[in-house]
Amino acid sequence: MINQVPMEIKIGQLMMFGFPGTSETPFISELITQGKLGGVVLFARNIRFAKQLVDLNNRLQELAATNQYQIGLFIAVDQEGGWVARLPGKAVAGPGNMALGAITPLSEACKITEDIYTVIGRELHILGVNMNLAPVLDVNTNPANPIIGTRSFGSDPEKVASLGRAAIRGLQKHVIAVAKHFPGHGDTALDSHWELPVVQKSRAQLEAVDLLPFRDAITAGVQAIMTAHVAFPALDLPEIPATLSKATLGDLLRHEFEYDGLIITDCMEMQAISGKFSFAEAAVRAIEAGADIILLSHSEEAQQQTYLGVLDAVQSGRLSPERIDESFTRVMRVKQQWNLVPPPQSSSALMEDVLGCPDHLKIEQEAANSSVTVVRDHGHLPLAEGFGRTLVVETQAAAMSIVEDNILRTTSLCDCLSRLGVMADGIKTSAAVSDDELSQILKRAQNYRRVIVLTQNAHIHKNQLKLVQELRAVVDQLIVVGCRGPFELAALQDVQTYIAAYSARPCTLQAVAEILVGKRKAVGVLPVNVGRWL
């Protein structure tokens, strides 16, 4: 198709755009029918329930079927598992990567990881999604990392690499896997959504830790890699994000690592990029560096500027037609391999039989059961009788809500404990825990001898930390369940019983409840180094 397709369409095939709402917008529809859009990325804002998602994806591919060259779309989501999951209703996400990293031995962790990602891939495929922006292969070695956390398999590069290979094997039975964020976002203390992180590591340190999982992913046959908006002075100038760095994408990834799959940018609207470059300039620089697909998640204006900027760069001679052909060839090779040319005709006929089916839910629950970690216990487990009713304090985000059959349902630890016969009362608070919420919880806690608190990054949310500290002085027994990364342990050294759960998905809360009542033994181990205080 190289010699047949006009340059305007080739450039469009290098674009992946997002859009608002649960239906395609006129702007997106026009681009697709013209063949000037290679893919779409879907978020929670686009998804209400399973049938709606299937219908949306079918319409998108039907629009693609009307373009002259019958080139189907990449339809991508971030279904990482745990806290980052886009699929609706009873779809399986699993307890998340850090939970999978807590499973031992490693051979069992790899088996369960491959099983979980196989299920995720199968359910994505049934819903008409053909690309998963996962797995995260960042090695989370920085406790202050504000963006990766439980999205990582852990702080051991060898384990991250092994579980990454397993995840890729599982996903690519059904959909395209996208390893991210190259060359590594795990040792940052800044969030690239808002500013440019700089990792001051030597090349040898990068090789030993951050780059290792990506080398293994390439060996495992991963078909796409997403870039990091992070600067690495050991690889390029300190003000150049990896996404725009030819030394990183071209020299290192393409030539040294001999990777010939797709390179996809992280969203170019993130401030690490858009705060320093125009959308057009950033896209051209990314393509010059070696990227194949430019991702923009939100603004139609930014998307239009990006497309026209790349077209202008070709017409002016800054980007050669051969460079565009190189990326277009990679895109088409993957699309043909996944039967996207012509666009697929999807169906929801199997959706009800596959989505969240008993076999899938069993695999998800097994992963959660094997991951929950009792880090510290001073005789509080299992819950003893004689304490009366138990108060369960849950941050709102820790009681994860899902939409099933267009109805919002929330699973809480209090619900799980009640079903197991524990007399429990629940109270919810915001993650920040306002002063008013703090006062109300402490007042109510005076009526209980035992309190269970579900935290999420208490070292960041200072009133969460204050809540835990003040509850210790009010009640006889305080049990803390950490629903995000266990790095908060640095601030919770005096807590006598701490359970690392890594997520608040229903499967995880059920596993925690069974451990609390003694129905199940906790067998997980911490997958990150949280310091000497343990």
XYZ file of C-alpha atoms in Angstrom:
534
model
C 0.000 0.000 0.000
C 3.014 2.292 0.352
C 2.855 3.573 -3.220
C -0.943 3.729 -3.368
C -1.888 5.644 -0.242
C -1.666 9.475 -0.293
C 0.568 11.198 2.235
C -2.454 12.779 3.976
C -3.770 9.326 4.873
C -0.349 7.950 5.827
C 0.079 10.759 8.326
C -3.426 10.173 9.675
C -2.558 6.551 10.320
C 0.158 7.765 12.689
C -2.429 9.520 14.881
C -4.354 8.111 17.875
C -6.961 10.467 19.335
C -9.388 10.476 22.239
C -12.772 12.185 22.383
C -15.404 13.114 24.993
C -18.680 11.291 25.595
C -20.076 7.854 24.904
C -20.565 8.385 21.157
C -18.150 9.347 18.445
C -17.947 13.084 17.771
C -18.412 14.655 14.305
C -14.713 15.588 14.287
C -13.604 12.018 14.964
C -16.163 10.558 12.544
C -14.941 12.761 9.714
C -11.305 11.863 10.281
C -12.102 8.142 10.329
C -14.191 8.172 7.151
C -11.415 10.097 5.405
C -8.865 7.506 6.547
C -6.995 10.220 8.460
C -7.061 8.587 11.878
C -5.199 5.416 12.752
C -6.634 4.777 16.193
C -8.727 5.947 19.102
C -8.054 5.744 22.836
C -11.014 5.228 25.162
C -11.330 6.314 28.786
C -13.943 5.961 31.516
C -15.706 9.016 30.054
C -16.437 6.969 26.915
C -17.811 3.901 28.685
C -21.116 3.415 30.520
C -21.736 -0.315 30.231
C -20.609 -3.276 28.155
C -23.230 -3.239 25.385
C -22.756 0.487 24.874
C -18.984 -0.051 24.514
C -19.454 -2.840 21.976
C -21.854 -0.686 19.963
C -19.435 2.250 20.039
C -16.513 0.142 18.860
C -18.619 -1.439 16.120
C -19.661 2.007 14.857
C -16.056 3.207 14.867
C -14.920 0.245 12.759
C -17.954 0.631 10.463
C -16.882 4.227 9.843
C -13.374 2.988 9.055
C -14.847 0.544 6.528
C -16.128 3.495 4.504
C -12.680 4.957 3.866
C -11.179 4.287 0.490
C -8.457 1.954 1.695
C -10.511 -0.018 4.231
C -7.989 0.507 7.039
C -9.405 -0.444 10.422
C -8.694 1.318 13.685
C -6.528 0.565 16.649
C -8.976 0.847 19.569
C -6.989 1.195 22.782
C -7.703 1.433 26.508
C -5.684 1.445 29.728
C -6.821 -1.812 31.311
C -3.812 -2.183 33.594
C -5.751 -3.741 36.458
C -6.079 -2.624 40.049
C -6.614 1.117 40.274
C -6.341 1.707 36.514
C -9.179 -0.122 34.784
C -11.568 1.149 32.117
C -13.800 -1.827 31.367
C -17.350 -1.604 32.686
C -19.431 -3.710 35.011
C -18.330 -7.184 35.960
C -15.315 -7.188 33.638
C -12.186 -8.634 35.202
C -9.261 -6.345 35.968
C -7.441 -8.272 38.664
C -5.908 -6.794 41.813
C -3.248 -4.842 39.920
C 0.426 -5.234 39.120
C 1.871 -4.610 42.572
C -0.480 -7.250 43.957
C 0.752 -9.681 41.310
C 4.302 -8.804 42.328
C 3.449 -9.799 45.911
C 2.666 -13.387 44.917
C 5.283 -15.982 45.742
C 7.077 -18.026 44.505
C 7.966 -16.230 41.283
C 6.891 -19.187 39.150
C 3.400 -19.003 40.660
C 3.338 -15.212 40.231
C 4.195 -15.610 36.546
C 1.487 -18.227 36.023
C -1.197 -16.132 37.718
C -0.034 -12.972 35.909
C -0.278 -14.673 32.537
C -3.711 -16.038 33.459
C -4.979 -12.610 34.584
C -3.726 -10.848 31.474
C -5.104 -13.598 29.250
C -8.527 -12.979 30.793
C -8.144 -9.216 30.395
C -7.143 -9.644 26.758
C -10.031 -11.985 26.020
C -12.595 -9.637 27.542
C -11.134 -6.643 25.707
C -11.375 -8.541 22.437
C -14.999 -9.493 23.052
C -15.807 -5.811 23.608
C -14.155 -4.727 20.361
C -10.927 -3.364 21.864
C -7.780 -4.558 20.090
C -4.979 -2.774 21.967
C -4.255 -2.587 25.688
C -1.957 0.190 26.905
C -0.382 -2.278 29.335
C 1.605 -3.742 31.000
C 3.419 -1.105 33.028
C 7.081 -2.162 33.138
C 8.349 0.702 35.279
C 10.467 -0.489 38.213
C 9.123 1.549 41.146
C 12.247 2.277 43.191
C 11.275 5.765 44.381
C 8.890 5.845 47.375
C 7.950 9.429 46.441
C 6.797 8.436 42.952
C 3.403 10.158 42.526
C 2.197 8.454 39.369
C 3.393 4.823 39.153
C 3.029 3.228 42.592
C 0.851 0.121 42.496
C 0.826 0.214 38.701
C 4.307 -1.309 38.930
C 5.040 -4.973 39.621
C 7.565 -3.830 42.230
C 11.103 -2.628 42.857
C 13.001 -5.757 41.757
C 13.902 -5.373 38.052
C 14.262 -9.123 37.510
C 10.802 -9.770 38.929
C 9.286 -6.894 36.928
C 10.864 -8.304 33.783
C 9.583 -11.835 34.457
C 6.030 -10.689 35.238
C 6.130 -8.324 32.284
C 6.899 -11.204 29.939
C 4.036 -13.189 31.451
C 1.628 -10.282 31.019
C 2.645 -9.806 27.391
C 2.182 -13.502 26.664
C -1.287 -13.382 28.161
C -2.454 -10.208 26.441
C -1.124 -11.021 22.988
C -3.203 -14.158 22.790
C -6.085 -11.756 22.145
C -4.965 -8.111 21.775
C -1.888 -5.949 21.137
C 0.190 -5.336 24.267
C 1.864 -1.966 24.854
C 4.766 -2.005 27.330
C 5.222 1.330 29.100
C 6.803 3.817 29.915
C 10.148 3.522 28.082
C 12.885 3.912 29.248
C 11.322 3.944 32.730
C 9.103 6.137 34.916
C 9.713 4.270 38.169
C 12.387 6.473 39.769
C 10.646 9.831 39.438
C 9.386 12.130 42.175
C 7.358 14.269 39.764
C 4.233 13.515 37.726
C 4.802 14.019 33.988
C 1.154 14.995 33.615
C 2.162 18.318 35.201
C 5.936 18.770 34.821
C 9.034 17.171 33.339
C 10.736 14.662 35.662
C 14.492 14.215 35.304
C 16.115 10.905 36.299
C 19.747 11.420 37.328
C 20.999 7.877 36.814
C 24.082 6.671 35.002
C 23.719 4.537 31.906
C 24.927 1.541 33.926
C 22.247 2.113 36.552
C 19.572 2.411 33.878
C 20.759 -0.816 32.294
C 20.689 -2.704 35.593
C 17.205 -1.544 36.620
C 14.929 0.488 34.358
C 15.872 -0.839 30.926
C 15.955 -4.528 31.868
C 12.177 -5.164 31.686
C 11.960 -3.490 28.266
C 14.796 -5.582 26.862
C 12.934 -8.667 28.062
C 9.645 -7.388 26.634
C 11.252 -7.057 23.215
C 12.577 -10.602 23.486
C 9.046 -11.701 24.429
C 7.701 -10.183 21.211
C 5.843 -7.155 22.536
C 4.294 -5.381 19.580
C 4.197 -1.842 20.921
C 6.094 0.275 23.449
C 4.910 3.579 24.943
C 7.368 6.352 25.677
C 7.910 8.260 28.933
C 7.785 12.047 29.133
C 10.867 11.876 31.348
C 14.355 13.269 30.753
C 17.459 11.099 31.179
C 20.724 13.085 31.066
C 22.637 9.806 30.718
C 20.904 9.315 27.366
C 20.351 12.839 26.042
C 20.279 16.497 27.074
C 18.604 17.043 30.477
C 15.799 19.164 28.999
C 14.792 16.617 26.334
C 12.013 14.131 27.278
C 12.561 10.575 26.085
C 9.485 10.950 23.851
C 11.340 13.570 21.786
C 14.818 12.070 22.045
C 16.382 10.483 18.978
C 19.203 9.218 21.179
C 16.631 7.354 23.285
C 14.085 6.153 20.733
C 16.208 5.959 17.599
C 19.686 5.066 18.792
C 18.852 3.082 21.930
C 15.478 1.453 21.303
C 15.537 1.020 17.528
C 19.197 0.304 16.856
C 20.852 -0.916 20.031
C 17.843 -2.930 21.243
C 16.932 -3.868 17.640
C 13.256 -3.153 18.241
C 11.123 -2.857 15.112
C 7.667 -2.804 16.665
C 5.430 0.200 17.188
C 6.556 3.128 19.316
C 3.604 5.060 20.743
C 3.953 8.340 22.606
C 2.271 8.918 25.924
C -0.381 11.634 25.643
C 1.215 14.715 24.104
C -1.139 17.007 26.019
C 0.677 16.220 29.277
C 2.495 19.266 30.654
C 5.923 17.628 30.459
C 5.539 18.052 26.686
C 2.860 20.687 26.051
C 4.320 23.028 28.663
C 7.488 23.363 26.585
C 6.526 22.752 22.946
C 3.619 23.462 20.630
C 1.573 20.407 19.705
C 2.788 20.536 16.117
C 6.444 20.916 17.079
C 6.244 18.151 19.682
C 4.685 15.712 17.222
C 7.295 16.423 14.554
C 10.114 16.001 17.069
C 8.637 12.724 18.307
C 8.487 11.350 14.758
C 12.021 12.574 14.079
C 13.086 10.742 17.253
C 11.514 7.473 16.090
C 7.901 7.431 17.302
C 5.285 5.829 15.036
C 2.020 6.869 16.699
C 1.229 10.251 18.255
C -1.332 10.042 21.067
C -3.569 12.964 22.049
C -6.383 12.204 24.455
C -8.554 15.294 24.733
C -8.504 18.510 22.703
C -9.768 18.611 19.111
C -7.779 21.813 18.600
C -4.578 20.095 19.740
C -5.347 17.092 17.545
C -5.954 19.285 14.502
C -2.757 21.266 15.116
C -0.795 18.036 15.458
C -2.042 16.511 12.213
C -1.539 19.730 10.220
C 1.865 20.290 11.826
C 3.144 16.892 10.690
C 1.684 17.405 7.202
C 3.381 20.795 6.972
C 6.690 19.284 8.113
C 6.529 16.791 5.238
C 5.536 19.420 2.679
C 8.356 21.723 3.833
C 10.924 18.937 3.692
C 11.645 18.782 7.416
C 10.196 15.251 7.577
C 11.003 13.074 4.602
C 8.312 10.964 2.917
C 10.557 7.974 3.608
C 10.378 8.632 7.360
C 6.565 8.695 7.232
C 6.584 5.529 5.101
C 8.716 3.795 7.716
C 6.139 4.346 10.474
C 3.189 3.778 8.161
C 4.677 0.403 7.229
C 4.946 -0.602 10.883
C 1.369 0.474 11.556
C 0.029 -1.440 8.559
C 2.080 -4.531 9.359
C 0.536 -4.750 12.841
C -2.965 -3.951 11.561
C -2.776 -6.667 8.936
C -1.389 -9.122 11.474
C -4.411 -8.429 13.728
C -6.924 -8.573 10.848
C -7.747 -4.869 10.932
C -7.539 -4.507 7.156
C -10.373 -4.499 6.250
C -11.954 -3.373 9.561
C -13.371 -6.235 11.646
C -17.092 -6.816 11.999
C -17.615 -7.254 15.715
C -20.503 -8.787 17.572
C -21.690 -8.766 21.149
C -23.135 -12.267 20.865
C -20.512 -13.803 23.167
C -20.299 -10.869 25.556
C -22.636 -12.200 28.232
C -20.965 -15.623 28.180
C -17.415 -14.247 28.476
C -17.439 -10.975 30.394
C -16.898 -11.679 34.081
C -17.764 -15.361 33.621
C -17.198 -17.745 36.571
C -13.900 -19.048 35.192
C -12.568 -15.506 34.816
C -13.735 -14.418 38.257
C -12.097 -17.504 39.781
C -8.735 -16.530 38.271
C -9.141 -12.953 39.510
C -10.012 -14.068 43.032
C -7.077 -16.495 43.094
C -4.743 -13.612 42.258
C -6.155 -11.469 45.061
C -6.073 -14.328 47.566
C -2.401 -14.971 46.783
C -1.308 -11.339 46.997
C -2.633 -9.775 50.220
C 0.256 -9.282 52.637
C 0.126 -9.093 56.428
C 3.189 -6.916 56.985
C 2.832 -6.612 60.734
C 0.441 -8.065 63.336
C 0.567 -7.800 67.110
C -2.088 -10.366 67.920
C -5.075 -8.657 66.291
C -5.625 -11.323 63.650
C -7.896 -13.114 63.243
C -10.554 -10.805 64.651
C -11.405 -11.978 68.155
C -14.851 -11.979 69.672
C -15.685 -9.804 72.650
C -14.987 -6.465 70.997
C -18.580 -5.745 70.029
C -19.270 -4.076 66.714
C -16.342 -3.100 64.496
C -16.122 0.298 62.794
C -14.722 0.212 59.250
C -13.444 3.573 57.945
C -13.035 3.646 54.172
C -11.880 6.480 51.976
C -14.325 6.942 49.126
C -11.816 5.884 46.508
C -11.039 2.799 48.581
C -14.610 1.575 48.147
C -14.279 1.033 44.434
C -17.422 1.701 42.414
C -18.328 -0.030 39.172
C -21.194 0.354 36.745
C -23.013 -2.875 36.006
C -26.116 -3.025 33.825
C -26.146 0.791 33.936
C -26.445 0.735 37.755
C -23.699 2.066 40.027
C -22.608 -0.571 42.527
C -20.051 -0.119 45.287
C -18.235 -2.899 47.093
C -16.804 -2.105 50.506
C -14.798 -4.015 53.078
C -17.649 -3.460 55.536
C -20.016 -5.305 53.188
C -17.558 -8.197 52.801
C -17.098 -8.516 56.563
C -20.844 -8.411 57.213
C -21.366 -11.266 54.753
C -18.806 -13.261 56.767
C -20.722 -12.726 59.988
C -18.792 -9.808 61.470
C -20.905 -7.131 63.141
C -19.503 -4.154 61.252
C -20.544 -0.568 60.655
C -19.074 1.477 57.837
C -18.218 5.138 57.496
C -16.791 6.747 54.379
C -14.499 9.717 54.041
C -12.669 11.508 51.253
C -9.082 10.564 50.503
C -7.939 13.955 51.797
C -10.014 13.572 55.020
C -11.200 17.096 55.738
C -11.007 18.465 59.274
C -14.785 18.073 59.605
C -14.619 14.444 58.457
C -11.766 13.786 60.852
C -13.756 15.201 63.754
C -16.876 13.173 62.885
C -14.938 9.903 62.570
C -13.115 10.382 65.870
C -16.370 11.225 67.627
C -18.038 8.110 66.255
C -15.024 5.897 66.996
C -15.405 6.570 70.711
C -18.306 4.092 70.640
C -16.115 1.231 69.374
C -13.254 -0.796 70.782
C -11.988 -1.936 67.365
C -11.553 0.106 64.189
C -10.319 -0.950 60.747
C -9.058 1.901 58.543
C -8.518 1.573 54.802
C -5.790 4.008 53.800
C -4.387 5.049 50.460
C -1.012 6.791 50.499
C -1.344 8.116 54.034
C 2.154 9.593 53.756
C 0.806 11.933 51.077
C -2.630 12.665 52.578
C -1.568 14.091 55.929
C -5.047 14.015 57.468
C -5.235 10.283 56.746
C -2.068 9.953 58.775
C -3.518 12.163 61.504
C -6.686 10.046 61.523
C -4.680 6.860 62.088
C -2.585 8.453 64.818
C -5.583 9.833 66.723
C -7.575 6.605 66.416
C -4.737 4.742 68.121
C -5.407 6.789 71.245
C -9.172 6.172 71.142
C -9.628 2.440 70.496
C -8.232 -0.803 71.882
C -7.516 -2.342 68.494
C -6.591 -0.480 65.303
C -6.009 -2.365 62.069
C -4.771 -0.507 58.997
C -5.380 -1.891 55.493
C -3.281 -0.116 52.867
C -5.139 -0.048 49.565
C -2.364 1.517 47.502
C 1.395 1.213 47.781
C 2.925 0.200 51.112
C 5.358 3.137 51.035
C 3.052 4.782 53.573
C 4.550 2.420 56.139
C 7.326 4.981 56.592
C 4.763 7.189 58.307
C 2.910 4.360 60.081
C 5.700 2.801 62.103
C 3.616 2.724 65.289
C 0.686 0.841 63.751
C 0.602 -2.606 65.296
C -1.335 -4.402 62.556
C -0.877 -3.442 58.918
C -2.177 -5.314 55.874
C -0.936 -4.418 52.383
C -3.824 -4.960 49.963
C -2.499 -2.969 46.945
C -5.994 -2.199 45.579
C -9.627 -1.914 46.578
C -11.158 -3.997 43.854
C -13.962 -6.341 45.011
C -11.699 -9.394 44.725
C -9.104 -7.740 46.971
C -11.585 -6.629 49.608
C -13.033 -10.149 49.724
C -9.544 -11.599 50.254
C -8.807 -9.060 53.006
C -12.102 -9.844 54.753
C -11.367 -13.580 54.742
C -7.909 -12.958 56.191
C -9.368 -10.728 58.897
C -11.809 -13.399 60.057
C -9.251 -16.215 59.813
C -10.878 -17.968 56.900
C -7.725 -17.530 54.831
C -4.019 -17.127 55.566
C -2.158 -14.207 54.031
C 0.629 -15.509 51.785
C 1.738 -12.393 49.901
C 5.141 -10.739 50.375
C 6.035 -7.064 49.955
C 7.164 -6.505 46.320
C 8.886 -3.206 47.133
C 11.578 -2.178 49.594
C 9.881 0.080 52.128
C 12.824 0.535 54.463
C 14.476 -0.559 57.642
C 11.550 0.189 60.000
C 9.988 -3.190 59.243
